PDB file of C-alpha atoms in Angstrom:
ATOM      1  CA  MET A   1      -9.097 -21.259   2.341  1.00  0.00           C
ATOM      2  CA  THR A   2      -7.799 -24.823   2.417  1.00  0.00           C
ATOM      3  CA  ASP A   3      -4.380 -26.335   1.959  1.00  0.00           C
ATOM      4  CA  ASP A   4      -4.255 -29.033  -0.723  1.00  0.00           C
ATOM      5  CA  GLY A   5      -0.547 -29.772  -0.802  1.00  0.00           C
ATOM      6  CA  PRO A   6       2.737 -29.596   1.058  1.00  0.00           C
ATOM      7  CA  THR A   7       4.147 -26.368   2.446  1.00  0.00           C
ATOM      8  CA  THR A   8       7.487 -25.127   1.120  1.00  0.00           C
ATOM      9  CA  HIS A   9       9.820 -23.300   3.514  1.00  0.00           C
ATOM     10  CA  THR A  10      12.891 -21.556   2.192  1.00  0.00           C
ATOM     11  CA  GLY A  11      14.974 -18.759   3.635  1.00  0.00           C
ATOM     12  CA  SER A  12      12.623 -15.967   4.628  1.00  0.00           C
ATOM     13  CA  LEU A  13       9.441 -17.210   2.948  1.00  0.00           C
ATOM     14  CA  THR A  14       6.847 -19.937   3.311  1.00  0.00           C
ATOM     15  CA  ALA A  15       4.749 -20.999   0.321  1.00  0.00           C
ATOM     16  CA  ARG A  16       1.635 -23.107   0.744  1.00  0.00           C
ATOM     17  CA  PRO A  17      -1.114 -24.104  -1.701  1.00  0.00           C
ATOM     18  CA  ALA A  18      -4.368 -22.247  -1.036  1.00  0.00           C
ATOM     19  CA  GLY A  19      -7.090 -24.290  -2.640  1.00  0.00           C
ATOM     20  CA  ARG A  20      -6.466 -26.107  -5.925  1.00  0.00           C
ATOM     21  CA  HIS A  21      -5.159 -23.226  -8.047  1.00  0.00           C
ATOM     22  CA  ALA A  22      -3.568 -20.648  -5.743  1.00  0.00           C
ATOM     23  CA  LEU A  23      -0.357 -20.253  -3.794  1.00  0.00           C
ATOM     24  CA  LEU A  24      -0.035 -18.175  -0.628  1.00  0.00           C
ATOM     25  CA  VAL A  25       3.493 -16.894   0.001  1.00  0.00           C
ATOM     26  CA  GLU A  26       4.149 -15.694   3.559  1.00  0.00           C
ATOM     27  CA  LEU A  27       6.981 -13.261   4.342  1.00  0.00           C
ATOM     28  CA  PRO A  28       8.411 -12.129   7.705  1.00  0.00           C
ATOM     29  CA  ASP A  29       8.020  -8.366   7.309  1.00  0.00           C
ATOM     30  CA  ALA A  30       6.680  -5.580   5.115  1.00  0.00           C
ATOM     31  CA  GLY A  31      10.014  -4.905   3.418  1.00  0.00           C
ATOM     32  CA  ARG A  32      10.496  -8.464   2.209  1.00  0.00           C
ATOM     33  CA  THR A  33       6.836  -8.690   1.223  1.00  0.00           C
ATOM     34  CA  ALA A  34       7.233  -5.600  -0.980  1.00  0.00           C
ATOM     35  CA  ALA A  35      10.440  -7.017  -2.451  1.00  0.00           C
ATOM     36  CA  PHE A  36       8.827 -10.363  -3.281  1.00  0.00           C
ATOM     37  CA  HIS A  37       5.798  -8.655  -4.829  1.00  0.00           C
ATOM     38  CA  ALA A  38       8.093  -6.487  -6.957  1.00  0.00           C
ATOM     39  CA  GLU A  39      10.044  -9.560  -8.071  1.00  0.00           C
ATOM     40  CA  VAL A  40       6.846 -11.353  -9.106  1.00  0.00           C
ATOM     41  CA  LEU A  41       5.797  -8.336 -11.177  1.00  0.00           C
ATOM     42  CA  ARG A  42       9.270  -8.057 -12.720  1.00  0.00           C
ATOM     43  CA  ARG A  43       9.276 -11.707 -13.762  1.00  0.00           C
ATOM     44  CA  ARG A  44       5.767 -11.462 -15.197  1.00  0.00           C
ATOM     45  CA  ALA A  45       6.769  -8.383 -17.238  1.00  0.00           C
ATOM     46  CA  ALA A  46       9.865 -10.230 -18.463  1.00  0.00           C
ATOM     47  CA  GLY A  47       7.826 -13.278 -19.453  1.00  0.00           C
ATOM     48  CA  THR A  48       9.655 -15.597 -17.055  1.00  0.00           C
ATOM     49  CA  LEU A  49       6.840 -16.085 -14.530  1.00  0.00           C
ATOM     50  CA  PRO A  50       4.786 -19.275 -14.910  1.00  0.00           C
ATOM     51  CA  PRO A  51       1.065 -18.692 -15.571  1.00  0.00           C
ATOM     52  CA  VAL A  52      -0.523 -16.675 -12.738  1.00  0.00           C
ATOM     53  CA  GLY A  53      -3.982 -15.140 -13.023  1.00  0.00           C
ATOM     54  CA  GLU A  54      -3.964 -12.605 -10.196  1.00  0.00           C
ATOM     55  CA  ILE A  55      -1.308 -11.253  -7.812  1.00  0.00           C
ATOM     56  CA  VAL A  56      -2.636  -9.903  -4.496  1.00  0.00           C
ATOM     57  CA  PRO A  57      -0.176  -8.491  -1.930  1.00  0.00           C
ATOM     58  CA  GLY A  58      -1.070  -8.190   1.753  1.00  0.00           C
ATOM     59  CA  ALA A  59       0.689  -6.969   4.880  1.00  0.00           C
ATOM     60  CA  ARG A  60       2.884 -10.099   5.109  1.00  0.00           C
ATOM     61  CA  THR A  61       1.630 -12.245   2.241  1.00  0.00           C
ATOM     62  CA  VAL A  62       1.387 -12.380  -1.538  1.00  0.00           C
ATOM     63  CA  LEU A  63      -1.401 -14.496  -3.011  1.00  0.00           C
ATOM     64  CA  LEU A  64      -0.796 -15.938  -6.470  1.00  0.00           C
ATOM     65  CA  ASP A  65      -4.155 -17.019  -7.865  1.00  0.00           C
ATOM     66  CA  GLY A  66      -4.980 -18.857 -11.064  1.00  0.00           C
ATOM     67  CA  VAL A  67      -1.907 -21.108 -10.818  1.00  0.00           C
ATOM     68  CA  PRO A  68      -2.170 -24.421 -12.717  1.00  0.00           C
ATOM     69  CA  ASP A  69       0.349 -26.214 -10.461  1.00  0.00           C
ATOM     70  CA  PRO A  70       0.858 -24.464  -7.088  1.00  0.00           C
ATOM     71  CA  GLU A  71       3.306 -27.082  -5.801  1.00  0.00           C
ATOM     72  CA  ALA A  72       5.580 -26.718  -8.822  1.00  0.00           C
ATOM     73  CA  LEU A  73       5.529 -22.932  -8.526  1.00  0.00           C
ATOM     74  CA  ALA A  74       6.352 -23.159  -4.819  1.00  0.00           C
ATOM     75  CA  HIS A  75       9.481 -25.191  -5.584  1.00  0.00           C
ATOM     76  CA  ARG A  76      10.433 -22.762  -8.342  1.00  0.00           C
ATOM     77  CA  ILE A  77      10.056 -19.774  -6.017  1.00  0.00           C
ATOM     78  CA  ALA A  78      12.383 -21.468  -3.533  1.00  0.00           C
ATOM     79  CA  GLY A  79      15.288 -20.839  -5.906  1.00  0.00           C
ATOM     80  CA  TRP A  80      14.603 -17.141  -6.514  1.00  0.00           C
ATOM     81  CA  GLU A  81      16.970 -14.402  -5.451  1.00  0.00           C
ATOM     82  CA  VAL A  82      14.805 -11.483  -4.353  1.00  0.00           C
ATOM     83  CA  PRO A  83      16.594  -8.125  -4.118  1.00  0.00           C
ATOM     84  CA  PRO A  84      15.207  -5.387  -1.865  1.00  0.00           C
ATOM     85  CA  VAL A  85      13.031  -2.725  -3.457  1.00  0.00           C
ATOM     86  CA  ALA A  86      15.006   0.398  -4.333  1.00  0.00           C
ATOM     87  CA  ASP A  87      13.533   3.460  -2.614  1.00  0.00           C
ATOM     88  CA  ASP A  88      13.789   5.603  -5.746  1.00  0.00           C
ATOM     89  CA  THR A  89      12.051   3.312  -8.245  1.00  0.00           C
ATOM     90  CA  GLY A  90       8.594   3.926  -9.680  1.00  0.00           C
ATOM     91  CA  ASP A  91       6.407   6.921 -10.388  1.00  0.00           C
ATOM     92  CA  VAL A  92       5.379   9.235  -7.558  1.00  0.00           C
ATOM     93  CA  VAL A  93       1.793  10.279  -6.867  1.00  0.00           C
ATOM     94  CA  GLU A  94       1.465  13.598  -5.031  1.00  0.00           C
ATOM     95  CA  ILE A  95      -1.435  13.881  -2.593  1.00  0.00           C
ATOM     96  CA  PRO A  96      -2.397  17.465  -1.632  1.00  0.00           C
ATOM     97  CA  VAL A  97      -3.204  17.808   2.078  1.00  0.00           C
ATOM     98  CA  ARG A  98      -4.524  20.439   4.436  1.00  0.00           C
ATOM     99  CA  TYR A  99      -3.181  19.474   7.859  1.00  0.00           C
ATOM    100  CA  ASP A 100      -6.364  20.247   9.772  1.00  0.00           C
ATOM    101  CA  GLY A 101      -7.439  16.856  11.158  1.00  0.00           C
ATOM    102  CA  PRO A 102      -9.257  16.493  14.483  1.00  0.00           C
ATOM    103  CA  ASP A 103      -6.470  14.291  15.910  1.00  0.00           C
ATOM    104  CA  LEU A 104      -3.655  16.655  14.928  1.00  0.00           C
ATOM    105  CA  ALA A 105      -2.999  17.805  18.496  1.00  0.00           C
ATOM    106  CA  ASP A 106      -3.014  14.232  19.832  1.00  0.00           C
ATOM    107  CA  VAL A 107      -0.530  13.088  17.169  1.00  0.00           C
ATOM    108  CA  ALA A 108       1.652  16.137  17.836  1.00  0.00           C
ATOM    109  CA  ALA A 109       1.763  15.221  21.527  1.00  0.00           C
ATOM    110  CA  LEU A 110       2.719  11.624  20.703  1.00  0.00           C
ATOM    111  CA  TRP A 111       5.480  12.910  18.422  1.00  0.00           C
ATOM    112  CA  GLY A 112       6.649  15.502  20.930  1.00  0.00           C
ATOM    113  CA  VAL A 113       6.204  18.437  18.544  1.00  0.00           C
ATOM    114  CA  GLY A 114       3.810  21.319  18.044  1.00  0.00           C
ATOM    115  CA  SER A 115       0.648  20.847  15.998  1.00  0.00           C
ATOM    116  CA  ASP A 116       2.053  23.146  13.321  1.00  0.00           C
ATOM    117  CA  GLU A 117       5.023  20.782  12.838  1.00  0.00           C
ATOM    118  CA  VAL A 118       3.057  17.603  12.100  1.00  0.00           C
ATOM    119  CA  GLY A 119       2.507  18.435   8.441  1.00  0.00           C
ATOM    120  CA  ALA A 120       6.176  19.129   7.779  1.00  0.00           C
ATOM    121  CA  LEU A 121       7.194  15.872   9.469  1.00  0.00           C
ATOM    122  CA  HIS A 122       4.565  13.780   7.726  1.00  0.00           C
ATOM    123  CA  GLY A 123       5.313  15.356   4.355  1.00  0.00           C
ATOM    124  CA  SER A 124       9.074  14.933   4.644  1.00  0.00           C
ATOM    125  CA  HIS A 125       8.901  11.195   3.854  1.00  0.00           C
ATOM    126  CA  THR A 126       8.197   9.302   0.638  1.00  0.00           C
ATOM    127  CA  TYR A 127       5.736   6.455   1.078  1.00  0.00           C
ATOM    128  CA  ARG A 128       4.979   3.297  -0.884  1.00  0.00           C
ATOM    129  CA  VAL A 129       1.653   1.481  -1.219  1.00  0.00           C
ATOM    130  CA  ALA A 130       2.215  -1.888   0.445  1.00  0.00           C
ATOM    131  CA  PHE A 131      -1.247  -3.296  -0.242  1.00  0.00           C
ATOM    132  CA  CYS A 132      -4.872  -2.268  -0.652  1.00  0.00           C
ATOM    133  CA  GLY A 133      -7.954  -3.269   1.285  1.00  0.00           C
ATOM    134  CA  PHE A 134     -10.729  -2.206   3.640  1.00  0.00           C
ATOM    135  CA  ALA A 135     -12.485  -0.145   0.945  1.00  0.00           C
ATOM    136  CA  PRO A 136     -12.020   0.322  -2.824  1.00  0.00           C
ATOM    137  CA  GLY A 137      -9.081   2.665  -3.392  1.00  0.00           C
ATOM    138  CA  PHE A 138      -7.806   2.473   0.193  1.00  0.00           C
ATOM    139  CA  GLY A 139      -4.017   1.988   0.121  1.00  0.00           C
ATOM    140  CA  TYR A 140      -1.875   1.122   3.127  1.00  0.00           C
ATOM    141  CA  LEU A 141       1.247   3.290   2.818  1.00  0.00           C
ATOM    142  CA  THR A 142       4.534   2.360   4.454  1.00  0.00           C
ATOM    143  CA  GLY A 143       7.480   4.702   4.935  1.00  0.00           C
ATOM    144  CA  LEU A 144       6.765   6.391   8.256  1.00  0.00           C
ATOM    145  CA  PRO A 145       9.780   5.845  10.551  1.00  0.00           C
ATOM    146  CA  PRO A 146       9.145   3.824  13.727  1.00  0.00           C
ATOM    147  CA  ARG A 147       9.511   6.855  15.996  1.00  0.00           C
ATOM    148  CA  LEU A 148       6.421   8.357  14.302  1.00  0.00           C
ATOM    149  CA  HIS A 149       4.187   5.285  14.557  1.00  0.00           C
ATOM    150  CA  VAL A 150       1.004   6.016  16.509  1.00  0.00           C
ATOM    151  CA  PRO A 151      -1.705   3.716  17.912  1.00  0.00           C
ATOM    152  CA  ARG A 152      -5.230   3.545  16.607  1.00  0.00           C
ATOM    153  CA  ARG A 153      -7.834   5.524  18.500  1.00  0.00           C
ATOM    154  CA  SER A 154      -9.209   3.764  21.554  1.00  0.00           C
ATOM    155  CA  THR A 155     -12.732   4.537  20.313  1.00  0.00           C
ATOM    156  CA  PRO A 156     -13.281   4.302  16.535  1.00  0.00           C
ATOM    157  CA  ARG A 157     -15.403   6.912  14.813  1.00  0.00           C
ATOM    158  CA  THR A 158     -18.687   5.827  13.264  1.00  0.00           C
ATOM    159  CA  ARG A 159     -17.943   8.047  10.260  1.00  0.00           C
ATOM    160  CA  VAL A 160     -14.634   9.212   8.820  1.00  0.00           C
ATOM    161  CA  PRO A 161     -15.131  11.620   5.902  1.00  0.00           C
ATOM    162  CA  ALA A 162     -13.794  10.965   2.423  1.00  0.00           C
ATOM    163  CA  GLY A 163     -10.392  12.555   1.951  1.00  0.00           C
ATOM    164  CA  ALA A 164      -9.295  12.152   5.572  1.00  0.00           C
ATOM    165  CA  VAL A 165      -5.523  11.649   5.839  1.00  0.00           C
ATOM    166  CA  ALA A 166      -4.872   9.191   8.631  1.00  0.00           C
ATOM    167  CA  LEU A 167      -2.220   7.313  10.605  1.00  0.00           C
ATOM    168  CA  ALA A 168      -2.281   3.968  12.432  1.00  0.00           C
ATOM    169  CA  GLY A 169       0.747   1.946  13.490  1.00  0.00           C
ATOM    170  CA  PRO A 170       3.287   1.942  10.641  1.00  0.00           C
ATOM    171  CA  TYR A 171       0.754   3.067   8.019  1.00  0.00           C
ATOM    172  CA  SER A 172      -0.511   6.274   6.454  1.00  0.00           C
ATOM    173  CA  ALA A 173      -3.662   6.334   4.335  1.00  0.00           C
ATOM    174  CA  VAL A 174      -6.292   8.516   2.712  1.00  0.00           C
ATOM    175  CA  TYR A 175      -9.936   7.484   3.034  1.00  0.00           C
ATOM    176  CA  PRO A 176     -11.437   7.402  -0.490  1.00  0.00           C
ATOM    177  CA  ARG A 177     -14.995   7.393   0.847  1.00  0.00           C
ATOM    178  CA  ALA A 178     -16.845   8.016   4.100  1.00  0.00           C
ATOM    179  CA  THR A 179     -16.673   4.935   6.334  1.00  0.00           C
ATOM    180  CA  PRO A 180     -16.269   4.055  10.004  1.00  0.00           C
ATOM    181  CA  GLY A 181     -12.639   4.051  11.109  1.00  0.00           C
ATOM    182  CA  GLY A 182     -10.288   4.081  14.063  1.00  0.00           C
ATOM    183  CA  TRP A 183      -7.202   5.767  12.621  1.00  0.00           C
ATOM    184  CA  GLN A 184      -5.762   9.089  13.798  1.00  0.00           C
ATOM    185  CA  LEU A 185      -6.929  11.858  11.447  1.00  0.00           C
ATOM    186  CA  ILE A 186      -4.304  14.512  10.778  1.00  0.00           C
ATOM    187  CA  GLY A 187      -5.467  16.181   7.563  1.00  0.00           C
ATOM    188  CA  THR A 188      -7.744  16.395   4.558  1.00  0.00           C
ATOM    189  CA  MET A 189      -7.255  15.773   0.851  1.00  0.00           C
ATOM    190  CA  PRO A 190      -9.432  18.561  -0.601  1.00  0.00           C
ATOM    191  CA  ASP A 191     -10.695  16.461  -3.526  1.00  0.00           C
ATOM    192  CA  PRO A 192     -10.520  12.696  -2.889  1.00  0.00           C
ATOM    193  CA  ARG A 193     -12.342  11.689  -6.078  1.00  0.00           C
ATOM    194  CA  PRO A 194      -9.149  10.658  -7.946  1.00  0.00           C
ATOM    195  CA  LEU A 195      -8.482   7.970  -5.307  1.00  0.00           C
ATOM    196  CA  TRP A 196     -11.189   5.741  -6.790  1.00  0.00           C
ATOM    197  CA  ASP A 197     -12.682   6.309 -10.230  1.00  0.00           C
ATOM    198  CA  PRO A 198     -14.556   3.302 -11.682  1.00  0.00           C
ATOM    199  CA  ALA A 199     -14.657   5.039 -15.074  1.00  0.00           C
ATOM    200  CA  ARG A 200     -10.852   5.007 -15.255  1.00  0.00           C
ATOM    201  CA  GLU A 201      -9.015   2.013 -16.736  1.00  0.00           C
ATOM    202  CA  ARG A 202      -7.144   1.625 -13.451  1.00  0.00           C
ATOM    203  CA  ALA A 203      -9.857   2.576 -10.971  1.00  0.00           C
ATOM    204  CA  ALA A 204      -7.542   2.914  -7.941  1.00  0.00           C
ATOM    205  CA  LEU A 205      -5.031   5.756  -7.978  1.00  0.00           C
ATOM    206  CA  LEU A 206      -2.930   4.112  -5.260  1.00  0.00           C
ATOM    207  CA  THR A 207      -1.941   0.587  -6.284  1.00  0.00           C
ATOM    208  CA  PRO A 208       0.640  -1.695  -4.642  1.00  0.00           C
ATOM    209  CA  GLY A 209       4.182  -0.509  -5.309  1.00  0.00           C
ATOM    210  CA  THR A 210       3.214   3.108  -6.094  1.00  0.00           C
ATOM    211  CA  ARG A 211       5.300   5.762  -4.351  1.00  0.00           C
ATOM    212  CA  VAL A 212       3.411   8.595  -2.657  1.00  0.00           C
ATOM    213  CA  ARG A 213       4.309  12.045  -1.363  1.00  0.00           C
ATOM    214  CA  PHE A 214       2.057  14.304   0.677  1.00  0.00           C
ATOM    215  CA  VAL A 215       2.295  18.002  -0.188  1.00  0.00           C
ATOM    216  CA  THR A 216       0.547  20.980   1.374  1.00  0.00           C
ATOM    217  CA  ALA A 217      -2.605  21.770  -0.564  1.00  0.00           C
ATOM    218  CA  ASP A 218      -1.619  25.373  -1.333  1.00  0.00           C
ATOM    219  CA  GLY A 219       1.491  24.304  -3.221  1.00  0.00           C
ATOM    220  CA  ALA A 220       0.349  20.908  -4.428  1.00  0.00           C
ATOM    221  CA  ALA A 221       0.195  19.529  -7.918  1.00  0.00           C
ATOM    222  CA  THR A 222      -3.285  18.841  -9.240  1.00  0.00           C
ATOM    223  CA  ALA A 223      -4.963  16.070  -7.266  1.00  0.00           C
ATOM    224  CA  GLY A 224      -4.252  12.708  -8.831  1.00  0.00           C
ATOM    225  CA  THR A 225      -1.146  13.737 -10.768  1.00  0.00           C
ATOM    226  CA  ALA A 226       1.686  11.208 -10.847  1.00  0.00           C
ATOM    227  CA  THR A 227       5.192  12.278 -11.704  1.00  0.00           C
ATOM    228  CA  GLY A 228       7.981   9.919 -12.596  1.00  0.00           C
ATOM    229  CA  GLY A 229      11.205   9.753 -14.509  1.00  0.00           C
ATOM    230  CA  THR A 230       9.420  10.365 -17.807  1.00  0.00           C
ATOM    231  CA  GLY A 231       7.425  13.385 -16.648  1.00  0.00           C
ATOM    232  CA  ALA A 232       3.843  13.930 -15.604  1.00  0.00           C
ATOM    233  CA  VAL A 233       1.318  11.190 -16.194  1.00  0.00           C
ATOM    234  CA  GLY A 234      -2.381  12.047 -15.965  1.00  0.00           C
ATOM    235  CA  THR A 235      -4.773   9.771 -14.144  1.00  0.00           C
ATOM    236  CA  GLY A 236      -7.795  10.080 -16.412  1.00  0.00           C
ATOM    237  CA  PRO A 237      -9.062   7.191 -18.553  1.00  0.00           C
ATOM    238  CA  GLU A 238      -6.234   7.709 -21.032  1.00  0.00           C
ATOM    239  CA  ALA A 239      -3.518   7.044 -18.437  1.00  0.00           C
ATOM    240  CA  GLY A 240      -4.151   3.328 -18.040  1.00  0.00           C
ATOM    241  CA  ALA A 241      -2.162   0.981 -15.840  1.00  0.00           C
TER     242      ALA A 241
END
């Protein structure tokens, strides 16, 4: 990635051209990154966003690609008022979990609770997908309070099974496929197939901005069901984006 123009600093963000037709916006923390991403999506839906081909959020950045004039957009962004993201906005995807992970006891010790209490603590919070990466369908979920943040394992595993529910630092996640990984594994999603379905119009179940709740598998809604203010929304091909 190369810079082909001046950098714009304003308030809590820095915007710099990334190549000839992209703008990289850097934010100071996850909360303001989520808020800026939500504002970009709101303006695009309202028809007030200048032409942008692709919007890609990261941990502390939002990449705006396919921009005809990155410098002009950077100056325009400088005048935006970006409100924080309301915690109760957006549909909720429920992820069924069996809290049976191999690192359950280690996480319980870090939290200062019994192993049988980890599931209740983890499931008592509502999460939001901050960004996606690492593997198709892998969403980085924020919402775990700082007192429950845990370090990555000192020795990564060569294989983490699909459906593993995991923690690392401020994030929760569910592995959509078997891969190596160094996160703490606290549970299992019995059927992880809805996390990534290439035959679906929106292949990833967990997309940036989506709210997520973890529910015990015995009492969970059907895997891949999203519920919002307008009722249940299926995640098959007919659901769309």
